[in-house]
């Protein structure tokens, strides 16, 4: 396998760290939480308060939604950006939201602290070049059919344009197993951590598509060595306009955060070779 | 499986036909041929003459190339469009070329007779909406990870914007078989022909990635009931800047066209129930 | 890709031909037809008469059925073999049936003209060795997850034991497409025909799992260069104890045979280079 | 998804526990370790001493090896069983080895404490029935193409014969990712733990096929809720006759065991709802 040069560790011996307000991604463990879609000013504010209280350090919410069917809810667009921005400010959390069109990159950059490239746009090369021209941190999701090599080459498109602030996100690949929405590929996380200097996080919500599996997969991801998690949390999942079956409610997320913190402590111990050499 | 309404046969009992100059796609068998990429004015003109002489009825050539690596040849852009247009006029063939960015749709529409949406952009929904706003015929390739249902929903995005001129193109899906570049899914072609009123064509070049298999797969596709083929032909495949291993040379294409024509005659006979009722 | 030596063309420049009664597989086009399972003496006899009348040259029927669930019909075992044998004799057709246990190889060989190794047993190496020790022709189905290389290595297991009479059968692989039962991989058929001297046939019934697609896929398979077809035909598909949704009725099969014969004639013409050189 | 009745939790509210000498599988964490193949009396004894000293509680070693190519090392057969048995006795560890032929079930049962059914034999139904007739504990590996539903149905074949002592083992499925040998499906482990009362363990060696990933995947598996691990350990991996690239050496395994134990302690804490309620 050929690792592209800027993305590979040869170009950068030390791990990339990305500072956003008080967090330094790649050093501090990143927990992005929030609803799949921004549905209203009240909904996103309520979600923001809940995830902040539980200990998340970044707020997510979709304003432009790539949906399989043109008849599904497509997001609130610019209004969604406004509501998300306000909610982030209200609870003092940086925000991340998806951009799906080269023409929107400037606009979304005005609002978001991190630009998200979704799995279906991983190989939308024009979009990669466009976000590469900004200096905004970019979260690049792995395509649900993409090999590790293709994924890293997409990161290379962004780095090549001069934007070094790329975060990789494993969100499950499509396989013969249909019980889970996708198959979370944690060996890819452990492998990519060895190939690149970029932070690598995991999205267990899209990977599993099932509320009851998100907790275990979050903890598994930490032990695979990930630098963070992106978890869907909705004030009232049953009423969600998208991904209803895979969003945690605030109470579930609060309990999961305690487990995440304990697991992080162990992983930190293990990475300290004095305690337990690898 | 849920077939979206405009794409499904319920919305249109008769098969969609798309007239471009002298060809009527959906009635006449479509043979799109030409190089993967437009590399120079001479190269595309030479390819155009060869495929016209062999009997192709549309000329292809990529000006904007989506490539896995940012270091690969990315196409000649606007110059590529110019050269392709000239070549098409020189041999009196309509032209098709890929559009990969919403911002280029207007420009590419100025040149192309048919807009191609590539497999990696199948779910680039902003792009689908944009080409849906034009009245240009659109060739929609199936994503290499896409189910039939997802593919038809992408066609629906285009139809919903008011553009009825959509052509579907099966080009192979990614599977566990790695000997061929992808796996040509001909049962999907036979199935989709029964689900929709849109023309369905096949691209055996990308599906197989191997020159020696393109002939047999072209003939198999015809017997699966496809409405046309898209085949990569290069004046000198060994010198191609992209897809060198899967482009036919003019002589190979000329011989294949004779086989395609014979096979089409048989398929037409079989579709005439007086001769051989199904 | 490494082609194993006995299976590869290096070991045998001329194509392998297997003579059974009046048919010579590898020269004559093989059409195996009959029900998924032998269900009763009457059922298999009725099926035998129908497929013989329509022009099939081998009768199939399962006596030992590998089923996903232990609660599904498992076949009639030795009685099934008896009924199948009688039916074959009544209509003067050689018979093929599956063997799933090393302990049954001798018994099944007493009845069958050809031993079938099913997709789920493709890598049951003990079974391959055992059928390799007989001189009975063996039909080796491709595993639904198997690469071409793995498939040819399984043929090698049989050849290595001294049994040269192996027929390969593509029956679809498991992919992300779930509308069809599996995905028929015809580019593998065209590829394997170039790699080995063994006959290669196609089973469109299991590949598609849908009656309406079997006809088109049979004709497509012929144009891909296959040496035969295995098609499930049941006197009354609606009453079948297994695979009800993918078995043709006698009338459908009779009409399909006419189309198969016409398509074979064309393929023969094309293979005659004086008519249309490749 | 339909969960078969004996395998599903409805048939047994309490988790199944399987006692073998001093271990109780399903209660105690199972660590199976040892070489891919038994290669000599010295090799397996040396491996046995190493894994015992590191804290493994079961010894593995293949005597009958299912290999893709008939020209690869096929195992020592009965001698392998003898050497494995002696080695297990020498270090007082129960032993597990694979059975691949219905005719060998009785023989292998004479030696082994646990019978292993490999991934390629998961749907070798005759073999499942045969091991179901013994009362020996059976480790059933998931097929590399198998859905959860198919896997549980194979367990049902064994339980239905009256053998309740089944252990499930996830070992990776085949996907589009080829950097790792297979893709470890840990969401399936978390899911299956909720569907069945049977113990579920993980084989990170075959799943990843890469020494450097086995450690992280072992710890991830524990946090996914598995009941044990099967890890390949060879006295000198570089000299191994099979799977050289995925076997740990004794020193690597010793260090990994310390990490496994620490991770197990955390998982136990989390499962204690007083400490951290889910």
mmCIF file of N, CA, C and O in Angstrom, chain B residues 39-108:
data_model
loop_
_atom_site.group_PDB
_atom_site.id
_atom_site.type_symbol
_atom_site.label_atom_id
_atom_site.label_comp_id
_atom_site.label_asym_id
_atom_site.label_seq_id
_atom_site.Cartn_x
_atom_site.Cartn_y
_atom_site.Cartn_z
ATOM 1 N N UNK B 39 -6.561 14.291 -24.134
ATOM 2 C CA UNK B 39 -5.160 14.548 -23.811
ATOM 3 C C UNK B 39 -4.549 15.634 -24.698
ATOM 4 O O UNK B 39 -3.589 16.296 -24.316
ATOM 5 N N UNK B 40 -5.106 15.786 -25.912
ATOM 6 C CA UNK B 40 -4.618 16.829 -26.835
ATOM 7 C C UNK B 40 -5.626 16.936 -27.977
ATOM 8 O O UNK B 40 -6.479 16.052 -28.160
ATOM 9 N N UNK B 41 -5.526 18.007 -28.732
ATOM 10 C CA UNK B 41 -6.447 18.214 -29.845
ATOM 11 C C UNK B 41 -6.295 17.076 -30.857
ATOM 12 O O UNK B 41 -7.275 16.546 -31.371
ATOM 13 N N UNK B 42 -5.036 16.652 -31.080
ATOM 14 C CA UNK B 42 -4.777 15.593 -32.056
ATOM 15 C C UNK B 42 -5.345 14.259 -31.567
ATOM 16 O O UNK B 42 -5.978 13.517 -32.311
ATOM 17 N N UNK B 43 -5.074 13.984 -30.277
ATOM 18 C CA UNK B 43 -5.489 12.675 -29.738
ATOM 19 C C UNK B 43 -6.990 12.497 -29.836
ATOM 20 O O UNK B 43 -7.485 11.465 -30.299
ATOM 21 N N UNK B 44 -7.768 13.504 -29.436
ATOM 22 C CA UNK B 44 -9.220 13.331 -29.437
ATOM 23 C C UNK B 44 -9.778 13.327 -30.863
ATOM 24 O O UNK B 44 -10.718 12.572 -31.174
ATOM 25 N N UNK B 45 -9.148 14.085 -31.753
ATOM 26 C CA UNK B 45 -9.618 14.071 -33.141
ATOM 27 C C UNK B 45 -9.365 12.711 -33.779
ATOM 28 O O UNK B 45 -10.237 12.126 -34.427
ATOM 29 N N UNK B 46 -8.188 12.168 -33.495
ATOM 30 C CA UNK B 46 -7.844 10.847 -34.027
ATOM 31 C C UNK B 46 -8.799 9.787 -33.476
ATOM 32 O O UNK B 46 -9.308 8.928 -34.205
ATOM 33 N N UNK B 47 -9.105 9.876 -32.185
ATOM 34 C CA UNK B 47 -10.048 8.927 -31.575
ATOM 35 C C UNK B 47 -11.436 9.097 -32.194
ATOM 36 O O UNK B 47 -12.115 8.117 -32.516
ATOM 37 N N UNK B 48 -11.821 10.343 -32.406
ATOM 38 C CA UNK B 48 -13.151 10.622 -32.954
ATOM 39 C C UNK B 48 -13.324 10.000 -34.331
ATOM 40 O O UNK B 48 -14.331 9.356 -34.628
ATOM 41 N N UNK B 49 -12.301 10.163 -35.168
ATOM 42 C CA UNK B 49 -12.375 9.595 -36.515
ATOM 43 C C UNK B 49 -12.497 8.071 -36.453
ATOM 44 O O UNK B 49 -13.281 7.452 -37.166
ATOM 45 N N UNK B 50 -11.710 7.481 -35.561
ATOM 46 C CA UNK B 50 -11.697 6.014 -35.458
ATOM 47 C C UNK B 50 -13.043 5.474 -34.981
ATOM 48 O O UNK B 50 -13.583 4.521 -35.554
ATOM 49 N N UNK B 51 -13.616 6.068 -33.948
ATOM 50 C CA UNK B 51 -14.863 5.509 -33.418
ATOM 51 C C UNK B 51 -16.031 5.794 -34.365
ATOM 52 O O UNK B 51 -16.934 4.980 -34.521
ATOM 53 N N UNK B 52 -15.978 6.933 -35.047
ATOM 54 C CA UNK B 52 -17.020 7.228 -36.033
ATOM 55 C C UNK B 52 -16.970 6.198 -37.162
ATOM 56 O O UNK B 52 -17.994 5.613 -37.533
ATOM 57 N N UNK B 53 -15.755 5.954 -37.656
ATOM 58 C CA UNK B 53 -15.591 4.998 -38.748
ATOM 59 C C UNK B 53 -16.081 3.604 -38.359
ATOM 60 O O UNK B 53 -16.636 2.868 -39.175
ATOM 61 N N UNK B 54 -15.900 3.260 -37.100
ATOM 62 C CA UNK B 54 -16.290 1.921 -36.642
ATOM 63 C C UNK B 54 -17.790 1.833 -36.386
ATOM 64 O O UNK B 54 -18.338 0.737 -36.256
ATOM 65 N N UNK B 55 -18.454 2.978 -36.268
ATOM 66 C CA UNK B 55 -19.901 2.944 -36.107
ATOM 67 C C UNK B 55 -20.444 3.427 -34.772
ATOM 68 O O UNK B 55 -21.631 3.265 -34.486
ATOM 69 N N UNK B 56 -19.589 4.016 -33.933
ATOM 70 C CA UNK B 56 -20.097 4.579 -32.683
ATOM 71 C C UNK B 56 -21.018 5.748 -33.017
ATOM 72 O O UNK B 56 -20.856 6.390 -34.061
ATOM 73 N N UNK B 57 -21.996 6.049 -32.137
ATOM 74 C CA UNK B 57 -22.863 7.192 -32.420
ATOM 75 C C UNK B 57 -22.783 8.300 -31.379
ATOM 76 O O UNK B 57 -23.565 9.245 -31.386
ATOM 77 N N UNK B 58 -21.780 8.212 -30.462
ATOM 78 C CA UNK B 58 -21.497 9.327 -29.549
ATOM 79 C C UNK B 58 -20.027 9.258 -29.150
ATOM 80 O O UNK B 58 -19.453 8.180 -29.030
ATOM 81 N N UNK B 59 -19.440 10.456 -28.979
ATOM 82 C CA UNK B 59 -18.021 10.548 -28.643
ATOM 83 C C UNK B 59 -17.839 10.926 -27.167
ATOM 84 O O UNK B 59 -18.491 11.847 -26.676
ATOM 85 N N UNK B 60 -16.961 10.197 -26.471
ATOM 86 C CA UNK B 60 -16.683 10.522 -25.078
ATOM 87 C C UNK B 60 -15.250 11.013 -24.921
ATOM 88 O O UNK B 60 -14.384 10.730 -25.771
ATOM 89 N N UNK B 61 -15.000 11.730 -23.815
ATOM 90 C CA UNK B 61 -13.654 12.183 -23.504
ATOM 91 C C UNK B 61 -13.732 13.012 -22.232
ATOM 92 O O UNK B 61 -14.572 13.897 -22.114
ATOM 93 N N UNK B 62 -12.871 12.717 -21.279
ATOM 94 C CA UNK B 62 -12.917 13.411 -19.995
ATOM 95 C C UNK B 62 -12.074 14.678 -20.007
ATOM 96 O O UNK B 62 -10.908 14.642 -20.398
ATOM 97 N N UNK B 63 -12.665 15.792 -19.597
ATOM 98 C CA UNK B 63 -11.934 17.066 -19.487
ATOM 99 C C UNK B 63 -11.642 17.363 -18.008
ATOM 100 O O UNK B 63 -10.600 17.915 -17.662
ATOM 101 N N UNK B 64 -12.578 16.985 -17.151
ATOM 102 C CA UNK B 64 -12.399 17.116 -15.691
ATOM 103 C C UNK B 64 -12.381 15.695 -15.154
ATOM 104 O O UNK B 64 -13.377 14.984 -15.219
ATOM 105 N N UNK B 65 -11.224 15.250 -14.664
ATOM 106 C CA UNK B 65 -11.052 13.855 -14.266
ATOM 107 C C UNK B 65 -11.029 13.688 -12.756
ATOM 108 O O UNK B 65 -10.147 14.256 -12.098
ATOM 109 N N UNK B 66 -11.959 12.948 -12.185
ATOM 110 C CA UNK B 66 -11.860 12.634 -10.760
ATOM 111 C C UNK B 66 -10.844 11.508 -10.569
ATOM 112 O O UNK B 66 -11.042 10.419 -11.078
ATOM 113 N N UNK B 67 -9.728 11.795 -9.918
ATOM 114 C CA UNK B 67 -8.676 10.794 -9.755
ATOM 115 C C UNK B 67 -8.424 10.516 -8.290
ATOM 116 O O UNK B 67 -8.416 11.456 -7.480
ATOM 117 N N UNK B 68 -8.159 9.284 -7.949
ATOM 118 C CA UNK B 68 -7.938 8.908 -6.545
ATOM 119 C C UNK B 68 -6.812 9.707 -5.909
ATOM 120 O O UNK B 68 -6.888 10.072 -4.740
ATOM 121 N N UNK B 69 -5.772 9.968 -6.670
ATOM 122 C CA UNK B 69 -4.633 10.710 -6.129
ATOM 123 C C UNK B 69 -4.560 12.122 -6.705
ATOM 124 O O UNK B 69 -4.761 12.320 -7.907
ATOM 125 N N UNK B 70 -4.257 13.100 -5.857
ATOM 126 C CA UNK B 70 -4.143 14.483 -6.351
ATOM 127 C C UNK B 70 -2.941 14.665 -7.268
ATOM 128 O O UNK B 70 -2.818 15.689 -7.933
ATOM 129 N N UNK B 71 -2.054 13.661 -7.309
ATOM 130 C CA UNK B 71 -0.853 13.769 -8.136
ATOM 131 C C UNK B 71 -1.054 13.148 -9.521
ATOM 132 O O UNK B 71 -0.163 13.186 -10.359
ATOM 133 N N UNK B 72 -2.242 12.561 -9.766
ATOM 134 C CA UNK B 72 -2.513 11.991 -11.092
ATOM 135 C C UNK B 72 -3.018 13.095 -12.027
ATOM 136 O O UNK B 72 -3.510 14.127 -11.570
ATOM 137 N N UNK B 73 -2.925 12.827 -13.311
ATOM 138 C CA UNK B 73 -3.409 13.752 -14.345
ATOM 139 C C UNK B 73 -4.879 14.098 -14.081
ATOM 140 O O UNK B 73 -5.710 13.208 -13.941
ATOM 141 N N UNK B 74 -5.187 15.379 -13.997
ATOM 142 C CA UNK B 74 -6.535 15.802 -13.604
ATOM 143 C C UNK B 74 -7.382 16.262 -14.799
ATOM 144 O O UNK B 74 -8.509 16.722 -14.615
ATOM 145 N N UNK B 75 -6.853 16.123 -15.994
ATOM 146 C CA UNK B 75 -7.624 16.525 -17.165
ATOM 147 C C UNK B 75 -7.260 17.934 -17.624
ATOM 148 O O UNK B 75 -6.662 18.698 -16.881
ATOM 149 N N UNK B 76 -7.661 18.279 -18.852
ATOM 150 C CA UNK B 76 -7.301 19.575 -19.456
ATOM 151 C C UNK B 76 -8.326 20.662 -19.190
ATOM 152 O O UNK B 76 -8.180 21.796 -19.658
ATOM 153 N N UNK B 77 -9.408 20.306 -18.472
ATOM 154 C CA UNK B 77 -10.406 21.327 -18.148
ATOM 155 C C UNK B 77 -11.032 21.947 -19.391
ATOM 156 O O UNK B 77 -11.353 21.255 -20.355
ATOM 157 N N UNK B 78 -11.149 23.289 -19.375
ATOM 158 C CA UNK B 78 -11.831 23.994 -20.453
ATOM 159 C C UNK B 78 -11.209 23.689 -21.826
ATOM 160 O O UNK B 78 -11.907 23.547 -22.827
ATOM 161 N N UNK B 79 -9.883 23.541 -21.873
ATOM 162 C CA UNK B 79 -9.245 23.197 -23.147
ATOM 163 C C UNK B 79 -9.748 21.834 -23.621
ATOM 164 O O UNK B 79 -10.007 21.616 -24.804
ATOM 165 N N UNK B 80 -9.900 20.924 -22.657
ATOM 166 C CA UNK B 80 -10.406 19.599 -23.003
ATOM 167 C C UNK B 80 -11.790 19.692 -23.623
ATOM 168 O O UNK B 80 -12.096 19.009 -24.614
ATOM 169 N N UNK B 81 -12.611 20.580 -23.064
ATOM 170 C CA UNK B 81 -13.964 20.760 -23.614
ATOM 171 C C UNK B 81 -13.901 21.274 -25.050
ATOM 172 O O UNK B 81 -14.601 20.794 -25.949
ATOM 173 N N UNK B 82 -13.014 22.244 -25.280
ATOM 174 C CA UNK B 82 -12.852 22.817 -26.622
ATOM 175 C C UNK B 82 -12.453 21.740 -27.637
ATOM 176 O O UNK B 82 -13.062 21.595 -28.695
ATOM 177 N N UNK B 83 -11.417 20.985 -27.281
ATOM 178 C CA UNK B 83 -10.905 19.961 -28.205
ATOM 179 C C UNK B 83 -11.972 18.889 -28.468
ATOM 180 O O UNK B 83 -12.161 18.432 -29.596
ATOM 181 N N UNK B 84 -12.688 18.515 -27.427
ATOM 182 C CA UNK B 84 -13.717 17.487 -27.574
ATOM 183 C C UNK B 84 -14.819 17.992 -28.506
ATOM 184 O O UNK B 84 -15.251 17.293 -29.432
ATOM 185 N N UNK B 85 -15.228 19.235 -28.287
ATOM 186 C CA UNK B 85 -16.294 19.837 -29.106
ATOM 187 C C UNK B 85 -15.887 19.859 -30.574
ATOM 188 O O UNK B 85 -16.625 19.399 -31.457
ATOM 189 N N UNK B 86 -14.664 20.340 -30.813
ATOM 190 C CA UNK B 86 -14.164 20.409 -32.195
ATOM 191 C C UNK B 86 -14.147 19.026 -32.835
ATOM 192 O O UNK B 86 -14.571 18.849 -33.975
ATOM 193 N N UNK B 87 -13.645 18.049 -32.087
ATOM 194 C CA UNK B 87 -13.544 16.686 -32.622
ATOM 195 C C UNK B 87 -14.927 16.145 -32.951
ATOM 196 O O UNK B 87 -15.129 15.516 -34.004
ATOM 197 N N UNK B 88 -15.890 16.389 -32.053
ATOM 198 C CA UNK B 88 -17.244 15.920 -32.301
ATOM 199 C C UNK B 88 -17.824 16.539 -33.559
ATOM 200 O O UNK B 88 -18.439 15.861 -34.390
ATOM 201 N N UNK B 89 -17.571 17.855 -33.725
ATOM 202 C CA UNK B 89 -18.083 18.531 -34.923
ATOM 203 C C UNK B 89 -17.407 17.999 -36.175
ATOM 204 O O UNK B 89 -18.043 17.774 -37.202
ATOM 205 N N UNK B 90 -16.116 17.751 -36.075
ATOM 206 C CA UNK B 90 -15.350 17.278 -37.237
ATOM 207 C C UNK B 90 -15.897 15.967 -37.792
ATOM 208 O O UNK B 90 -15.870 15.734 -38.994
ATOM 209 N N UNK B 91 -16.375 15.114 -36.895
ATOM 210 C CA UNK B 91 -16.865 13.809 -37.363
ATOM 211 C C UNK B 91 -18.383 13.711 -37.247
ATOM 212 O O UNK B 91 -18.966 12.647 -37.452
ATOM 213 N N UNK B 92 -19.010 14.824 -36.892
ATOM 214 C CA UNK B 92 -20.473 14.866 -36.769
ATOM 215 C C UNK B 92 -21.002 13.829 -35.761
ATOM 216 O O UNK B 92 -21.852 13.001 -36.091
ATOM 217 N N UNK B 93 -20.431 13.851 -34.551
ATOM 218 C CA UNK B 93 -20.934 12.998 -33.464
ATOM 219 C C UNK B 93 -21.265 13.881 -32.266
ATOM 220 O O UNK B 93 -20.511 14.811 -31.954
ATOM 221 N N UNK B 94 -22.387 13.611 -31.596
ATOM 222 C CA UNK B 94 -22.649 14.323 -30.343
ATOM 223 C C UNK B 94 -21.608 13.896 -29.298
ATOM 224 O O UNK B 94 -20.998 12.835 -29.421
ATOM 225 N N UNK B 95 -21.386 14.743 -28.290
ATOM 226 C CA UNK B 95 -20.332 14.450 -27.312
ATOM 227 C C UNK B 95 -20.880 14.370 -25.890
ATOM 228 O O UNK B 95 -21.868 15.008 -25.530
ATOM 229 N N UNK B 96 -20.198 13.546 -25.081
ATOM 230 C CA UNK B 96 -20.525 13.411 -23.664
ATOM 231 C C UNK B 96 -19.244 13.587 -22.864
ATOM 232 O O UNK B 96 -18.171 13.123 -23.272
ATOM 233 N N UNK B 97 -19.346 14.315 -21.750
ATOM 234 C CA UNK B 97 -18.183 14.504 -20.895
ATOM 235 C C UNK B 97 -18.662 14.684 -19.463
ATOM 236 O O UNK B 97 -19.816 15.055 -19.227
ATOM 237 N N UNK B 98 -17.762 14.391 -18.507
ATOM 238 C CA UNK B 98 -18.165 14.399 -17.110
ATOM 239 C C UNK B 98 -18.103 15.789 -16.487
ATOM 240 O O UNK B 98 -17.207 16.582 -16.791
ATOM 241 N N UNK B 99 -19.076 16.077 -15.619
ATOM 242 C CA UNK B 99 -19.048 17.309 -14.835
ATOM 243 C C UNK B 99 -18.913 16.893 -13.371
ATOM 244 O O UNK B 99 -19.578 15.945 -12.926
ATOM 245 N N UNK B 100 -18.003 17.532 -12.627
ATOM 246 C CA UNK B 100 -17.718 17.091 -11.262
ATOM 247 C C UNK B 100 -17.910 18.195 -10.225
ATOM 248 O O UNK B 100 -17.653 17.991 -9.046
ATOM 249 N N UNK B 101 -18.372 19.365 -10.666
ATOM 250 C CA UNK B 101 -18.498 20.490 -9.740
ATOM 251 C C UNK B 101 -19.739 21.297 -10.108
ATOM 252 O O UNK B 101 -19.928 21.621 -11.278
ATOM 253 N N UNK B 102 -20.566 21.599 -9.111
ATOM 254 C CA UNK B 102 -21.787 22.380 -9.390
ATOM 255 C C UNK B 102 -21.459 23.667 -10.136
ATOM 256 O O UNK B 102 -22.237 24.127 -10.966
ATOM 257 N N UNK B 103 -20.277 24.234 -9.871
ATOM 258 C CA UNK B 103 -19.929 25.514 -10.495
ATOM 259 C C UNK B 103 -19.629 25.382 -11.976
ATOM 260 O O UNK B 103 -19.583 26.374 -12.701
ATOM 261 N N UNK B 104 -19.373 24.155 -12.433
ATOM 262 C CA UNK B 104 -19.021 23.942 -13.844
ATOM 263 C C UNK B 104 -20.202 23.514 -14.707
ATOM 264 O O UNK B 104 -20.062 23.387 -15.930
ATOM 265 N N UNK B 105 -21.364 23.280 -14.094
ATOM 266 C CA UNK B 105 -22.475 22.719 -14.853
ATOM 267 C C UNK B 105 -22.859 23.617 -16.036
ATOM 268 O O UNK B 105 -23.027 23.144 -17.156
ATOM 269 N N UNK B 106 -22.924 24.911 -15.794
ATOM 270 C CA UNK B 106 -23.296 25.815 -16.891
ATOM 271 C C UNK B 106 -22.254 25.759 -18.012
ATOM 272 O O UNK B 106 -22.586 25.549 -19.191
ATOM 273 N N UNK B 107 -20.988 25.853 -17.631
ATOM 274 C CA UNK B 107 -19.908 25.829 -18.625
ATOM 275 C C UNK B 107 -19.924 24.531 -19.439
ATOM 276 O O UNK B 107 -19.946 24.560 -20.674
ATOM 277 N N UNK B 108 -19.937 23.413 -18.753
ATOM 278 C CA UNK B 108 -19.896 22.127 -19.451
ATOM 279 C C UNK B 108 -21.124 21.969 -20.351
ATOM 280 O O UNK B 108 -21.028 21.441 -21.464
#
